[in-house]
mmCIF file of C-alpha atoms in Angstrom:
data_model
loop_
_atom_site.group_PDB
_atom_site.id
_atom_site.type_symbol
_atom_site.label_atom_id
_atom_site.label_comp_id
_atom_site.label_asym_id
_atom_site.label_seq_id
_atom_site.Cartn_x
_atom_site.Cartn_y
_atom_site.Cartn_z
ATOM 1 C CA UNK A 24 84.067 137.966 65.517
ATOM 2 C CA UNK A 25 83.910 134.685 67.799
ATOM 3 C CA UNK A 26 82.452 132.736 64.830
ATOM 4 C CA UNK A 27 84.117 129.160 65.176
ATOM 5 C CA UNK A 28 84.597 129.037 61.464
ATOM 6 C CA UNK A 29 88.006 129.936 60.044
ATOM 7 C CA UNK A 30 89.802 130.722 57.143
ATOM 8 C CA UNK A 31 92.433 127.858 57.995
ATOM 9 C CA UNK A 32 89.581 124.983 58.211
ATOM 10 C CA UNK A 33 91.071 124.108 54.904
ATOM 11 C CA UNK A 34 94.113 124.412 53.139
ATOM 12 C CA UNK A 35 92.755 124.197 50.029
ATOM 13 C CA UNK A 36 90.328 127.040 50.922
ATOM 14 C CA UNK A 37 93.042 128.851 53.531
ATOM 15 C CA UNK A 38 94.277 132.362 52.122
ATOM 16 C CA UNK A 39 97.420 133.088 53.563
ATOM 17 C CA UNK A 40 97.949 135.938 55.599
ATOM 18 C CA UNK A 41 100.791 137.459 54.077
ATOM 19 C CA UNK A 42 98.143 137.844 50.641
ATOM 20 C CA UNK A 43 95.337 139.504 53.509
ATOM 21 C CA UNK A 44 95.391 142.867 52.438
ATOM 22 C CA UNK A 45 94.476 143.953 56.358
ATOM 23 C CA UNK A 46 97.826 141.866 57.234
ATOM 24 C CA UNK A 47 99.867 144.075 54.955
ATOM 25 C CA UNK A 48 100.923 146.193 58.424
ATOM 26 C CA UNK A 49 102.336 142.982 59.830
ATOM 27 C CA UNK A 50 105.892 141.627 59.586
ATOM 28 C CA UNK A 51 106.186 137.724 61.009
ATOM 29 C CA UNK A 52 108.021 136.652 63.583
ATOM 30 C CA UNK A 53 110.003 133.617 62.364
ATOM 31 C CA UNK A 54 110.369 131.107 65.534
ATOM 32 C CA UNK A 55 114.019 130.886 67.160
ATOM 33 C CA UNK A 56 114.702 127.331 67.486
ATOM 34 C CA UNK A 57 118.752 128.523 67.845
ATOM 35 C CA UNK A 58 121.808 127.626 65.321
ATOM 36 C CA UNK A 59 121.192 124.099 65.345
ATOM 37 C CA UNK A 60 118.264 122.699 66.266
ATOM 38 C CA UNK A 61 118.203 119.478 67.687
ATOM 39 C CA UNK A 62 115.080 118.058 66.394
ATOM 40 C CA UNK A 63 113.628 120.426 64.599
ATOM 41 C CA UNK A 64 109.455 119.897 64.169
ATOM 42 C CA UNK A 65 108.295 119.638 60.446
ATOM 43 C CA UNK A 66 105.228 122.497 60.875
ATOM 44 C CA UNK A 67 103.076 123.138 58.174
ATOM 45 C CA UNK A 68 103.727 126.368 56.271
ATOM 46 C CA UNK A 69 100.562 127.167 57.004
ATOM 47 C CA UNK A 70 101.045 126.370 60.780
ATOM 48 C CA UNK A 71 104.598 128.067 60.717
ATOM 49 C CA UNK A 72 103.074 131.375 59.246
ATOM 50 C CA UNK A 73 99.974 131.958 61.573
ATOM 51 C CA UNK A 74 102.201 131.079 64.747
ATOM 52 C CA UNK A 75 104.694 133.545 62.996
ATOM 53 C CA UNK A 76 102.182 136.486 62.593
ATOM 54 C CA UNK A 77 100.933 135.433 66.341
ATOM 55 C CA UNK A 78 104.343 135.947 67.118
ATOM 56 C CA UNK A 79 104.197 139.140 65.717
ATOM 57 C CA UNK A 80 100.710 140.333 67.616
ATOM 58 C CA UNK A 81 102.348 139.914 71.179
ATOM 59 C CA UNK A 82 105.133 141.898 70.083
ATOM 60 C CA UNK A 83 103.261 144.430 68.965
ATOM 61 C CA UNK A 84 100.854 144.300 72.145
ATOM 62 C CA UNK A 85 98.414 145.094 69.301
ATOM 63 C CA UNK A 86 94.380 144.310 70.322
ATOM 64 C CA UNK A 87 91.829 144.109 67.691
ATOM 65 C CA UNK A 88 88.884 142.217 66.239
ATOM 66 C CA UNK A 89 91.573 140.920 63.345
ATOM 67 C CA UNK A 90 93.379 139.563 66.266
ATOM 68 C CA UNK A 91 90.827 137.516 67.364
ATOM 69 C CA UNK A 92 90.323 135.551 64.093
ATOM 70 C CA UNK A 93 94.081 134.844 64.537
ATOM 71 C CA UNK A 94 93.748 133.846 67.774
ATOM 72 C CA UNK A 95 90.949 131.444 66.770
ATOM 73 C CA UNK A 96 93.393 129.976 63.605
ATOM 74 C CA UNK A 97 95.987 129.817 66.257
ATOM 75 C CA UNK A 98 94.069 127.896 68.478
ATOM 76 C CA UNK A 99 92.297 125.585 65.719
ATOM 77 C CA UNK A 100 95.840 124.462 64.771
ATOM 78 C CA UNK A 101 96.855 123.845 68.468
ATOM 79 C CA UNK A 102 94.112 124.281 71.077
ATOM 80 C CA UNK A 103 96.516 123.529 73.998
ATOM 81 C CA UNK A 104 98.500 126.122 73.670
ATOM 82 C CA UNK A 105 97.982 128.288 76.973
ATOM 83 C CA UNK A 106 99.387 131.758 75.304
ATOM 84 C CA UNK A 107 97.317 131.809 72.629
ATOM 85 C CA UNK A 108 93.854 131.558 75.118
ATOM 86 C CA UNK A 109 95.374 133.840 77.547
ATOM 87 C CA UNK A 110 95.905 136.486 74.789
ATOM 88 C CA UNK A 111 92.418 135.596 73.521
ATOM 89 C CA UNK A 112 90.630 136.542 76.629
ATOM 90 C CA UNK A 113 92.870 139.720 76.928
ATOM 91 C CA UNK A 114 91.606 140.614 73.720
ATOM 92 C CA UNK A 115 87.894 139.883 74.702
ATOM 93 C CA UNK A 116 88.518 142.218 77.650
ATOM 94 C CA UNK A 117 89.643 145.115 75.946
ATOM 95 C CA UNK A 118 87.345 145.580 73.292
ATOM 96 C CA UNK A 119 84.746 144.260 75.584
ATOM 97 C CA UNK A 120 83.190 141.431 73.052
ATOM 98 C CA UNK A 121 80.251 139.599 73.563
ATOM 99 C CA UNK A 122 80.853 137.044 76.377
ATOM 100 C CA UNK A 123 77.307 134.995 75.180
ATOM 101 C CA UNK A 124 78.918 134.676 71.266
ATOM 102 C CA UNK A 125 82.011 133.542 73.257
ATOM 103 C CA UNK A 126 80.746 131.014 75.178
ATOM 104 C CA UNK A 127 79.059 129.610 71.978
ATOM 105 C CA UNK A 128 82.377 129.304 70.381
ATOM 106 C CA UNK A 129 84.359 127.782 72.769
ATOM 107 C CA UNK A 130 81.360 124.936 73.286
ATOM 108 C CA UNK A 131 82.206 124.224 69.648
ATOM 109 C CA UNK A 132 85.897 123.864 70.331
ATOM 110 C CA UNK A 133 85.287 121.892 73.369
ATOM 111 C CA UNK A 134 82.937 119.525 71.293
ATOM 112 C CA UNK A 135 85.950 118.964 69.560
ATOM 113 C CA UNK A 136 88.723 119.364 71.590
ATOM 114 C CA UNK A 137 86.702 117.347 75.268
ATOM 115 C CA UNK A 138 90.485 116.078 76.881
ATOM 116 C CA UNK A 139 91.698 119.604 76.246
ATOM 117 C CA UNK A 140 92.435 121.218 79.408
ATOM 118 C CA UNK A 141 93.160 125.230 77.985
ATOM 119 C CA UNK A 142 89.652 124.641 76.328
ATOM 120 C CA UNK A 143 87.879 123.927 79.520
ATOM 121 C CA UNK A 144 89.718 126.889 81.552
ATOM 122 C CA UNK A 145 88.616 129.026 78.536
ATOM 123 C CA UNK A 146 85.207 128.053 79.645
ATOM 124 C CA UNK A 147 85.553 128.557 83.267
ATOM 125 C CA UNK A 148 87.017 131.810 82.811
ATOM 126 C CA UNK A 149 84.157 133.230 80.413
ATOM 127 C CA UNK A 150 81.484 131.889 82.656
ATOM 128 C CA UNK A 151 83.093 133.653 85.769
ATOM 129 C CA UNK A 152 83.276 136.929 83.446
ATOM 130 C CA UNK A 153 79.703 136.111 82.738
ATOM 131 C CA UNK A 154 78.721 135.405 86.370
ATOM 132 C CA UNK A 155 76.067 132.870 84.734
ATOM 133 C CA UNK A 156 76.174 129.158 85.129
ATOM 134 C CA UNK A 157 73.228 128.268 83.772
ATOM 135 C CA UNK A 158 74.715 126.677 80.559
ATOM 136 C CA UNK A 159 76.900 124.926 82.184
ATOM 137 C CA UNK A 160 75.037 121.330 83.500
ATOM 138 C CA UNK A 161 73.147 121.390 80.577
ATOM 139 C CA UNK A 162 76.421 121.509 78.337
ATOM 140 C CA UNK A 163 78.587 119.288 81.022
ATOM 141 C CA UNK A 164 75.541 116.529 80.349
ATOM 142 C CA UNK A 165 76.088 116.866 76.844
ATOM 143 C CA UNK A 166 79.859 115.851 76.858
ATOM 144 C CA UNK A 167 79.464 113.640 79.472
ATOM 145 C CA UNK A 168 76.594 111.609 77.695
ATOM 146 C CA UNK A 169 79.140 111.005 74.870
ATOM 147 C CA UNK A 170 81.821 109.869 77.907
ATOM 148 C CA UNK A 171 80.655 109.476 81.374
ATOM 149 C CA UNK A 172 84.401 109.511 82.437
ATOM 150 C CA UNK A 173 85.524 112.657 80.934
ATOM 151 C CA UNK A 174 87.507 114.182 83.843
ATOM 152 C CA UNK A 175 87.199 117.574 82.588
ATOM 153 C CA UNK A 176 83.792 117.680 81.978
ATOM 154 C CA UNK A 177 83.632 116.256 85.862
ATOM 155 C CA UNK A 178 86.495 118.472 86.925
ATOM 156 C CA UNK A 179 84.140 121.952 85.256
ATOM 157 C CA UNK A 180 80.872 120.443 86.324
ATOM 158 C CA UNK A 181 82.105 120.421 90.240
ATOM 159 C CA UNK A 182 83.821 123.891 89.973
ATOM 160 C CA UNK A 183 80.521 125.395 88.590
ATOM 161 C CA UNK A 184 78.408 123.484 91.059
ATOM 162 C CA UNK A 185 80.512 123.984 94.070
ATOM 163 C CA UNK A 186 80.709 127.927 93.285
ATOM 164 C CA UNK A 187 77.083 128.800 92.322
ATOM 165 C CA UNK A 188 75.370 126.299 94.978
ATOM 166 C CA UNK A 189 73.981 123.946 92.042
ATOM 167 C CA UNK A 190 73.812 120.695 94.254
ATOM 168 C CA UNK A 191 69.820 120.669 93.935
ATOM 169 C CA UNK A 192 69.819 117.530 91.042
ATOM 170 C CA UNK A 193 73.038 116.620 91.490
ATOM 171 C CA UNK A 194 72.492 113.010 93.239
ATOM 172 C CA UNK A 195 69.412 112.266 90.747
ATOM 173 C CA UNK A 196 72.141 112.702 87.889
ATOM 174 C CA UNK A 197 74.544 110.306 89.778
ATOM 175 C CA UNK A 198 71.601 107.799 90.141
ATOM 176 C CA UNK A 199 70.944 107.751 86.206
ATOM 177 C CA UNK A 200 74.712 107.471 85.367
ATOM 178 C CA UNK A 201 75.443 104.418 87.731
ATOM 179 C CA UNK A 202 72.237 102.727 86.568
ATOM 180 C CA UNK A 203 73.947 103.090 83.360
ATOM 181 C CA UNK A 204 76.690 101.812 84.332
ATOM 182 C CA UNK A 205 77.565 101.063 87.931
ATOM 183 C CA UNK A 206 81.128 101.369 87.424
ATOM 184 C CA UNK A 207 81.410 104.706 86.327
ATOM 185 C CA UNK A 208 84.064 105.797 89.073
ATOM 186 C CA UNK A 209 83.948 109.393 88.086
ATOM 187 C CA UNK A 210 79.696 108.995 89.281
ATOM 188 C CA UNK A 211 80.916 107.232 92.377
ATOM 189 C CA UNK A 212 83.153 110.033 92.910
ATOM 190 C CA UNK A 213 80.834 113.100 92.601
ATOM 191 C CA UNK A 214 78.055 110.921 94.741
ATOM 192 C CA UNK A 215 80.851 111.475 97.531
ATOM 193 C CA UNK A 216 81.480 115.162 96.215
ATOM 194 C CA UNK A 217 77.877 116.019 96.805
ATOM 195 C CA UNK A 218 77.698 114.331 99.825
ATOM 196 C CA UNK A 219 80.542 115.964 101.546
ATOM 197 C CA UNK A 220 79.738 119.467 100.138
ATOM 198 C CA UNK A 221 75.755 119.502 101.674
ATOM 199 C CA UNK A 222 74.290 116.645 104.164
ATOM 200 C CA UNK A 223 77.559 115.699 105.353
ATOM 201 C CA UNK A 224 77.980 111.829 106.241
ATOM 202 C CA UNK A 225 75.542 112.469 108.779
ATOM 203 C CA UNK A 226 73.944 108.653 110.697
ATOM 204 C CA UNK A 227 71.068 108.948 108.885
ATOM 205 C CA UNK A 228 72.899 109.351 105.771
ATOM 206 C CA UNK A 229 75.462 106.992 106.449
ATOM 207 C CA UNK A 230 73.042 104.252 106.785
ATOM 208 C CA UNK A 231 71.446 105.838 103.739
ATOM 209 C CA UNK A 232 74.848 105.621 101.898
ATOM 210 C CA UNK A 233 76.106 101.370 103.098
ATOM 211 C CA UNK A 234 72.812 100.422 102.070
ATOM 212 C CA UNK A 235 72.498 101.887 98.443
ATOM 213 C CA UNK A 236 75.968 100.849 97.557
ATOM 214 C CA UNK A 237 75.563 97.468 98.799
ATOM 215 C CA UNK A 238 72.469 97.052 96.798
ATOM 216 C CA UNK A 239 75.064 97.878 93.845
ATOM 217 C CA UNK A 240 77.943 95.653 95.178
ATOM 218 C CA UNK A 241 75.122 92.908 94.628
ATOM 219 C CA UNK A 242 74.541 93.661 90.507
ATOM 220 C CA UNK A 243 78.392 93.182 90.241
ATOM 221 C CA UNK A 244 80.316 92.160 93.002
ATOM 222 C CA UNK A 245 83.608 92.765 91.623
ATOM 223 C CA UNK A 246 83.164 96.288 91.032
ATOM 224 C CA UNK A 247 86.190 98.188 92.959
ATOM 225 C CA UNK A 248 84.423 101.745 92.547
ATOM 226 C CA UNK A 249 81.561 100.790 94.944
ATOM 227 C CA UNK A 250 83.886 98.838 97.395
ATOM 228 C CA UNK A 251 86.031 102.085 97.507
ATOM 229 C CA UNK A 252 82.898 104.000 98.300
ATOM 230 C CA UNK A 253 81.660 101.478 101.198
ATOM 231 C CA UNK A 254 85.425 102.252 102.512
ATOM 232 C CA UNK A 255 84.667 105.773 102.103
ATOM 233 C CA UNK A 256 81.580 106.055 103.684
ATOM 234 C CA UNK A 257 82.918 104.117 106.444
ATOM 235 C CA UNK A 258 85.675 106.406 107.524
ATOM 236 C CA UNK A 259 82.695 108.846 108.600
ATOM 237 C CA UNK A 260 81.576 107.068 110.725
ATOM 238 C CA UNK A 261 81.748 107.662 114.999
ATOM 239 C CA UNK A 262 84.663 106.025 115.517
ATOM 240 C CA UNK A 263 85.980 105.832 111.884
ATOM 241 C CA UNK A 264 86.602 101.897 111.923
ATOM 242 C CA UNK A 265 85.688 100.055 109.264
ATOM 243 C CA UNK A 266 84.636 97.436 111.580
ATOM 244 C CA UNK A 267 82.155 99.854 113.348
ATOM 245 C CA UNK A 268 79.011 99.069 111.114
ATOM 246 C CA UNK A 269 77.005 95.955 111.984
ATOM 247 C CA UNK A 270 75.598 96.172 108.555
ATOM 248 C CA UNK A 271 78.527 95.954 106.809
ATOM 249 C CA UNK A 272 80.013 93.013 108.817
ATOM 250 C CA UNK A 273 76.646 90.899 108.311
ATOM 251 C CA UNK A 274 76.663 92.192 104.174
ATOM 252 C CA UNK A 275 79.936 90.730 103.850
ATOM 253 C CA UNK A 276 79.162 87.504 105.703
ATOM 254 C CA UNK A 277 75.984 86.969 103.477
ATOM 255 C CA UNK A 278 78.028 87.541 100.453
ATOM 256 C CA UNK A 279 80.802 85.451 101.528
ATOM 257 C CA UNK A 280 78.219 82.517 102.511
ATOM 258 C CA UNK A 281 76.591 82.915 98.789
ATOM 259 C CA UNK A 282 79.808 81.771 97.280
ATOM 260 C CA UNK A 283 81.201 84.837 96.186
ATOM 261 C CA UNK A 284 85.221 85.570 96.084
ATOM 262 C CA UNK A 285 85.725 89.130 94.839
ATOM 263 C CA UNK A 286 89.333 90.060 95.825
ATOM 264 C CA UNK A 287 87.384 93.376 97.191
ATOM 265 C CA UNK A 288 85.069 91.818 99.568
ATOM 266 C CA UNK A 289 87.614 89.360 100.166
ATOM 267 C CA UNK A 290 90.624 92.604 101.134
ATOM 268 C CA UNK A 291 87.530 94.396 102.864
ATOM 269 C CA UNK A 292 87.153 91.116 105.025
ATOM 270 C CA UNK A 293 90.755 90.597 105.816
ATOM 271 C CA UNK A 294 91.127 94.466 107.145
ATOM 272 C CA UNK A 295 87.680 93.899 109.269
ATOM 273 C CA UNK A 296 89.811 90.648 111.154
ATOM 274 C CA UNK A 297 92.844 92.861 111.370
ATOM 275 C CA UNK A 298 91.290 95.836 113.048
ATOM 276 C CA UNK A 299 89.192 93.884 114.944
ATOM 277 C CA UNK A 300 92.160 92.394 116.253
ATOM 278 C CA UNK A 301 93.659 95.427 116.925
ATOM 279 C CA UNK A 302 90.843 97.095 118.951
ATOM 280 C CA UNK A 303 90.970 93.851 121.074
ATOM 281 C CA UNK A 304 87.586 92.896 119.919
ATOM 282 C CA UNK A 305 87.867 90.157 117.146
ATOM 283 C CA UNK A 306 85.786 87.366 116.990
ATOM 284 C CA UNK A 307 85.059 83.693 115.968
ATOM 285 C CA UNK A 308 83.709 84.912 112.684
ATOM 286 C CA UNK A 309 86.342 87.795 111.836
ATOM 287 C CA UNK A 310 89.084 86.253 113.671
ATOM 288 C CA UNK A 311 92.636 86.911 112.927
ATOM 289 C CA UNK A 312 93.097 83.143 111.771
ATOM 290 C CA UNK A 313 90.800 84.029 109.218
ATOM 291 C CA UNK A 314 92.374 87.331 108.093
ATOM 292 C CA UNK A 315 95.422 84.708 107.959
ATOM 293 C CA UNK A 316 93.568 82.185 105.739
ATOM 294 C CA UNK A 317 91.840 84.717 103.455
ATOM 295 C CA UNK A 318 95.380 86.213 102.544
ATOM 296 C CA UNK A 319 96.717 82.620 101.326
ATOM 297 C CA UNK A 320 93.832 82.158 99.165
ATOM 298 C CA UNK A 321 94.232 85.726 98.101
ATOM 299 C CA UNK A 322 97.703 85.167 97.018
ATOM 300 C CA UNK A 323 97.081 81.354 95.811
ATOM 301 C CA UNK A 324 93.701 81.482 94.070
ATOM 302 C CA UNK A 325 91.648 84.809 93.838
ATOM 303 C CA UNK A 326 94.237 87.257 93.587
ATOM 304 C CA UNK A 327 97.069 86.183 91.971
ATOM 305 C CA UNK A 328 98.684 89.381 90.718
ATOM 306 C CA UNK A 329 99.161 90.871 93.932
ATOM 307 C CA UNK A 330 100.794 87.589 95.589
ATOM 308 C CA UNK A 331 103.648 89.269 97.306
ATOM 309 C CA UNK A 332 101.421 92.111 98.795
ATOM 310 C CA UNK A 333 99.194 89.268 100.389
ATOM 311 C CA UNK A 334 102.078 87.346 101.913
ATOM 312 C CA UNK A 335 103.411 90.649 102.958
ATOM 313 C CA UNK A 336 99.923 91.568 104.890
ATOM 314 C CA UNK A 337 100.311 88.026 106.201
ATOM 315 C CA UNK A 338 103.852 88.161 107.860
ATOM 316 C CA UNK A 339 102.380 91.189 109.258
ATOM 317 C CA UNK A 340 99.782 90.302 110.902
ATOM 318 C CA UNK A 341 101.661 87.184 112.416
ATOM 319 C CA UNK A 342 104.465 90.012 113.752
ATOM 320 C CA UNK A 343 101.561 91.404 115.370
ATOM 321 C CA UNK A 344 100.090 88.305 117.208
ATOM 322 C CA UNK A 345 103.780 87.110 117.749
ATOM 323 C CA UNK A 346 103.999 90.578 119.398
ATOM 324 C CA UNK A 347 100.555 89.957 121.402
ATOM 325 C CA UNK A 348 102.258 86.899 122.912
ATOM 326 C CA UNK A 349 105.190 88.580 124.194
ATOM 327 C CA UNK A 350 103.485 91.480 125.557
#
């Protein structure tokens, strides 16, 4: 019934359904496409006449086990289509089919079919028939070993995590995909995910939090996931200035002093001085002069392809010291 294989795999194989004797019942549909179609799509015949029975079903209303293998032909020709799937799971609902088989076959399509986004809500919606997760990290590790960045795969794994309470392993799995590869952005972004959904960006973890990702910032210091999460992690804190941690200010100093010019520590630096200067607070080390200075070699040297957005920081923040004076 939910077997993935179909008579269509093949169209040297594929028996067409007007010669199924158990079709016989069945007139097609033909698609409208109007008088004159303006570009009209070269289908297969064999696609034409399985959308053209499909046609016929939800006409008919008509709910049945042969249904379903037409669904599945349907869908194995064009798995986004979003009325086929719907009319699938009405199917599984009235004749009350085995949600476990299901799940089996759409894992199959999936494997197929990952960047398919009617596949994954396929999923979703058997599992919440189902009211059992417990497939789903196992199979979400699966896909995602074959591409970390899958934003499906993400996109299902945080639905079924957030709604069953499934946060236990959660950071542990972040930890072995950015030691994979520290610029997974999708890991960066379901580190914060956890975060926010059970600690919270309490002190504790905070410091937890600048530390670990500046121990990554080190391995590659022009990775801009891990600078967006220090930027992240910083808007927790107290007051919600970036300039607020004394650990960050001294970690970009030190990594400044070694030498190093990433555009990211570099931007991060320039926002510290402009902030700073702001709040009435800046300093000889993150001085507004600076901020000035930094942007010029941005725009000259380290950061070329965003020239005009450096100059444009820099008029600003000489408006705003031009303004100081005045005041």
């Amino acid at each position: 019934m939910t077997d993935s294989s179909s008579d269509c795999t093949c169209e040297d194989e594929y028996v067409f359904y007007r010669n199924r004797p158990h079709w016989k019942d069945v007139t097609p549909v033909p698609q409208d496409d109007g008088p004159v179609p303006v570009v009209a799509i070269a289908y297969t015949e064999q696609f034409r006449e399985i959308y053209d029975y499909f046609r016929a079903i939800l006409r008919s209303g008509e709910k049945s086990e042969r249904v379903l293998e037409l669904t599945n032909d349907a869908a194995q020709l064009n798995p986004a289509n979003y009325t086929v799937w719907q009319y699938r799971r009405e199917v599984l609902s009235y004749l009350n089919s085995n949600l476990g088989d299901e799940l089996v076959y759409i894992g199959e399509i999936i494997t197929d079919h990952q960047k398919n986004y009617q596949v994954w809500h396929h999923r979703r919606v058997i599992v919440e028939w189902m009211k059992d997760p417990s497939k789903e990290i196992p199979f979400t590790n699966i896909i995602l070993a074959q591409d970390s960045k899958n934003y499906h795969a993400w996109q299902h794994r945080q639905w079924v995590v957030a709604t069953y309470n499934l946060y236990d392993s959660e950071l542990e799995f972040v930890n072995d995909l950015l030691l994979k590869d520290v610029r997974n952005n999708s890991a960066w972004n379901h580190r914060y995910f956890v975060i926010i959904h059970t600690s919270g960006f309490t002190a504790d973890t905070i410091k937890h939090e600048l530390e670990y990702t500046a121990g990554k910032i080190r391995e590659v210091v022009n990775n801009e996931s891990a600078w967006n999460y220090l930027r992240g992690v910083l808007c927790h804190t107290e007051s919600g200035n970036i300039s607020s941690e004394e650990f960050v200010l001294k970690f970009c100093e030190d990594l400044y002093e070694t030498g190093c010019r990433s555009p990211y520590l570099l931007a991060l630096i320039v926002d510290i001085c402009e902030e700073l200067f702001e709040l009435g607070t800046s300093n000889t080390v993150f001085s507004v002069q600076r901020a000035l200075q930094i942007c010029d070699d941005l725009a000259l040297e380290h950061d070329k392809i965003r020239k005009e957005y450096w100059k444009f920081i820099s008029r600003k923040i000489n408006q705003a010291l031009l303004n100081r004076s005045t005041d």
